[in-house]
XYZ file of C-alpha atoms in Angstrom:
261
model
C 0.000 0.000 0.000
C 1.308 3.258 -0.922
C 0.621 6.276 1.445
C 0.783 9.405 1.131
C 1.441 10.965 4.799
C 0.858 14.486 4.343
C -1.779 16.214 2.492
C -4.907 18.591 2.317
C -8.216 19.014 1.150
C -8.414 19.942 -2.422
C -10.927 22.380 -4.121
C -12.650 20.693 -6.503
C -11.475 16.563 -4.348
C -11.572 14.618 -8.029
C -8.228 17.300 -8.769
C -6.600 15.484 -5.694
C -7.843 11.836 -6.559
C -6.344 12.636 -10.158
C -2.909 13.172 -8.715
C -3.231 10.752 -6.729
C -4.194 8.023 -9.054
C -1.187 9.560 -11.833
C 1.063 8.597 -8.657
C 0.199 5.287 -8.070
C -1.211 5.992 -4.389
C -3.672 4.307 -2.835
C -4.608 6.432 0.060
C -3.563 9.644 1.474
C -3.446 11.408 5.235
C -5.905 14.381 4.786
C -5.728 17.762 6.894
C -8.155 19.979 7.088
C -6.927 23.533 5.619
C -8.329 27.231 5.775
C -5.866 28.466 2.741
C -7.065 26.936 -0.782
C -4.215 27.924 -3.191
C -5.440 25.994 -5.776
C -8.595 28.134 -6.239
C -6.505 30.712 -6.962
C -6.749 32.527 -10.478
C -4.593 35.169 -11.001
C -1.543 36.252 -8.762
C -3.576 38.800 -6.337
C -5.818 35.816 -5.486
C -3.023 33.221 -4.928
C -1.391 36.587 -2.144
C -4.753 36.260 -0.678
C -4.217 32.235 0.188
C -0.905 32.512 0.859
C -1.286 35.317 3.371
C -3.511 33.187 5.066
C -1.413 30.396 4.952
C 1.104 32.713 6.378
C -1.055 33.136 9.246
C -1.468 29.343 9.529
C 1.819 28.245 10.504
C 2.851 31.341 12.658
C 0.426 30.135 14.660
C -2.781 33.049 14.491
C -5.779 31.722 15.397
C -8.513 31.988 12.747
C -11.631 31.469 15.470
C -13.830 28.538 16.267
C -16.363 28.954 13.112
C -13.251 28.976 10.124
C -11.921 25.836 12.563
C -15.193 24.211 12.662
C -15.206 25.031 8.582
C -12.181 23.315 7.977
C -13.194 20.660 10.396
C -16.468 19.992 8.181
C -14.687 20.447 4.640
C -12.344 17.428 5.936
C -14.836 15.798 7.316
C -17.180 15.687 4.181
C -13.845 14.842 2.000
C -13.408 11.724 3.826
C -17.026 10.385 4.370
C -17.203 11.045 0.472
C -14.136 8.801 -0.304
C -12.968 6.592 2.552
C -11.136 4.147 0.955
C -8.756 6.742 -0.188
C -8.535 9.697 2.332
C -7.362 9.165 5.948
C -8.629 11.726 8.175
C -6.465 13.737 10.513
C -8.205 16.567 12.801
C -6.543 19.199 13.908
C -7.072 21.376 17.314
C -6.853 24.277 18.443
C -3.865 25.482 20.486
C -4.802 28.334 22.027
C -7.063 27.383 24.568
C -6.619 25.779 28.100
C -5.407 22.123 28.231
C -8.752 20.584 29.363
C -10.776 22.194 26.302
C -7.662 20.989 23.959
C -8.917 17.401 25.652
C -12.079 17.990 24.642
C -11.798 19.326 21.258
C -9.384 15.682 20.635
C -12.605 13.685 21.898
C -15.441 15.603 19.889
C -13.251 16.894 16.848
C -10.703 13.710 16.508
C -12.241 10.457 17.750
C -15.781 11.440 17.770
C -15.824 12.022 13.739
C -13.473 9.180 13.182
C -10.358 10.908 12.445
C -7.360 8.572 12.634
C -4.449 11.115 14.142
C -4.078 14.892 14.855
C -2.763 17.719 13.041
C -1.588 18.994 11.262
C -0.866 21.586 14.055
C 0.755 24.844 13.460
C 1.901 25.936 16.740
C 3.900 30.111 16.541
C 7.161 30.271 16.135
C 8.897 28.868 19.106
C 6.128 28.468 20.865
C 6.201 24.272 19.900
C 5.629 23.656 24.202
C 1.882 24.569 23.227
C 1.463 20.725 21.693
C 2.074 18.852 24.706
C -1.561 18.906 25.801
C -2.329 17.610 22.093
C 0.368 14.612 23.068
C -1.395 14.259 26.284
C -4.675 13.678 25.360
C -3.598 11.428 22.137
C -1.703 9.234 25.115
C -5.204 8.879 26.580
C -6.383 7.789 23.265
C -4.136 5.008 22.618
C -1.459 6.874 21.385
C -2.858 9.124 18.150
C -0.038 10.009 15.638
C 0.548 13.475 16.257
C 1.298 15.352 12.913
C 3.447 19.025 13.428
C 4.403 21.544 11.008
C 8.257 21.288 10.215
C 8.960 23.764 7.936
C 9.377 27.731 8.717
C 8.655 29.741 10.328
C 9.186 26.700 12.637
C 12.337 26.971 14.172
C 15.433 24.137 15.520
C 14.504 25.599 18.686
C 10.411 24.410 18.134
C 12.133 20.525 16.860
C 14.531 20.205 20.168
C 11.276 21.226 22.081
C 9.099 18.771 19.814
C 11.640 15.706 20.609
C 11.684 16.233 24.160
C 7.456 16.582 24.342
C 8.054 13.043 22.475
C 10.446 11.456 25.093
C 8.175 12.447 28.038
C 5.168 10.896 26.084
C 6.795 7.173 24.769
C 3.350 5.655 23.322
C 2.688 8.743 21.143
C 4.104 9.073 17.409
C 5.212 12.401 16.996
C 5.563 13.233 12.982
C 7.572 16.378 12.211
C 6.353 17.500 8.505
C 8.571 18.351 5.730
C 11.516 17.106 6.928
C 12.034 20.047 9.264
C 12.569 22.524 6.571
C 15.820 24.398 6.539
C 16.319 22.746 10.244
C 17.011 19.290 8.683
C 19.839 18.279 9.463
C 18.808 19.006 13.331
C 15.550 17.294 12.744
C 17.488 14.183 11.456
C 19.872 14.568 14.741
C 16.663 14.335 17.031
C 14.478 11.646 15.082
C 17.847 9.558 15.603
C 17.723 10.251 19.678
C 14.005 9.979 19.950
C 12.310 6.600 19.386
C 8.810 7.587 18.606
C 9.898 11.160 16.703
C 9.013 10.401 12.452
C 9.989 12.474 9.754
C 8.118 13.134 6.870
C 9.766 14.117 3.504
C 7.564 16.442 1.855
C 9.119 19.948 0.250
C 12.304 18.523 0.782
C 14.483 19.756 -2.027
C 17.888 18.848 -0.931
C 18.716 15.154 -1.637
C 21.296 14.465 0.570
C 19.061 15.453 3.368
C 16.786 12.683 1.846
C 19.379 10.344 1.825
C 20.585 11.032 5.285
C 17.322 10.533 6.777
C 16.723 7.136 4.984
C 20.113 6.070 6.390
C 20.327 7.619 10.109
C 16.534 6.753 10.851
C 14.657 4.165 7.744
C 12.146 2.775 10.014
C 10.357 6.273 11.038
C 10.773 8.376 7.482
C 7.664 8.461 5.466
C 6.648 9.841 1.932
C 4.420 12.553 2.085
C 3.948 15.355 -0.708
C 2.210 18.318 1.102
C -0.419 18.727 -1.956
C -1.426 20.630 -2.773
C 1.513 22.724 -2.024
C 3.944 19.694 -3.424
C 2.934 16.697 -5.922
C 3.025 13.274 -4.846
C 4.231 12.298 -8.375
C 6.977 14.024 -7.726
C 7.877 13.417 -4.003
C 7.381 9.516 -4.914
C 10.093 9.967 -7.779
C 12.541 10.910 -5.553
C 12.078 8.570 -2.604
C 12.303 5.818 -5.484
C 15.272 8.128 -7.092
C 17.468 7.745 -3.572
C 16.238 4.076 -2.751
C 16.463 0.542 -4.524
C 13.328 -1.555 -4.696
C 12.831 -3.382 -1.605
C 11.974 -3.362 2.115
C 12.897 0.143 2.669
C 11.648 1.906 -0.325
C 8.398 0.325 0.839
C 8.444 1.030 4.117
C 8.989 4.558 3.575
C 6.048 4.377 0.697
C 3.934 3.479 3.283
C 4.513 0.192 5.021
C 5.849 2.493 8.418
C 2.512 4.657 8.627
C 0.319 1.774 7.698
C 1.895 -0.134 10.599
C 1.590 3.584 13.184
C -2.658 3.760 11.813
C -2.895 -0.542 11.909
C -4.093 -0.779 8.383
């Protein structure tokens, strides 16, 4: 099975399933997302998503009806196609712990989601996910998916590593290979027994390679569509790996085996 670990809810869903099927994979993690940049037309409406995908991952809060929006866009994406979508929902970090519990119960588990994320705490400010990893503990241990690249910082990934040693039985997935910070984020993953990587954006190949050497068993493909193409992303995990165990590990057998499909 091959799995696509990182991607979002596309504007009109057949575009997605069309990539999808040109890149021979059979299911992909879904977010929910408030920026579509593929509805864009023209360049002034492609600075209006991206300036609220700026927003996103620094961390602003967009208010309980656009997360509730998102939450019900995602939602609707998977009920529509569940044998290809896998259904991560994300929560809100800017509220007290015991409503972060709640919004895992009614916003995660309750509509079936399989994980959390992905989350998008501010800019050093990566402490604010521990209640997430808390709360997926109590769950059985939830795959916990965080945004890697910037304005994330090395400082947000040393925090991220250490919230995953002080909670063992929670999978804690750092996106896009840690951006610029890769070479730290390959450091940590190595130290941390539950810490993943996933290899979307990634544009250097010897960070690639390094990853799939220092730590095979916890890097997944992932392509970050629509921001990234999984035809792509694929091509260079199967570029930097020979057919085999690893190459399908990394393709998907690793996050099959964290979801138990």
């Amino acid at each position: 099975m091959i799995i696509d670990a990182h991607s979002h809810v596309h504007d009109p869903i057949d575009s997605h399933l069309a990539l999808l099927d040109e890149a021979g994979v059979d299911r992909a993690v879904l977010f929910g997302t408030r920026p579509h940049p593929e509805r864009a037309v023209d360049l002034a409406s492609f600075k209006r998503e991206m300036s609220m995908l700026h927003a996103t991952v620094s961390g602003q809060s967009a208010g309980a009806e656009a997360h509730e929006a998102a939450l019900r866009e995602l939602a609707a994406a998977c009920a529509a196609h569940p044998d290809r979508f896998i259904g991560f929902g994300k929560v809100r970090l800017d509220v007290p712990a015991e409503q972060i519990a709640a919004e895992v119960d009614r916003d995660v588990v309750a509509r079936g989601f399989r994980g959390i994320g992905e989350l998008t705490p501010p800019p050093d400010g990566a402490g604010l996910v521990e209640p997430v990893l808390r709360a997926a503990a109590d769950h059985g241990g939830l795959p916990v998916v965080v945004h890697g690249f910037a304005p994330t910082t090395a400082g947000d990934l040393a925090t991220l590593a250490e919230l995953a040693r002080r909670h063992p039985g929670v999978p804690v997935v750092v996106s896009q290979l840690g951006g610029l910070n890769w070479l730290t984020a390959i450091e940590l993953a190595r130290e941390t027994p539950n810490l993943y990587l996933e290899l979307s954006t990634t544009n250097v190949v010897f960070a690639l390679r390094l990853a799939l050497r220092e730590v095979p068993e916890r890097t997944v493909f992932g392509s970050d569509a629509p921001y990234g193409d999984p035809v792509l992303t694929r091509a260079l995990v199967e570029r930097v790996t020979p057919p085999g165990e690893l190459r399908d590990r990394v393709l998907g057998g690793t996050f099959a085996e964290l979801l138990g499909l």
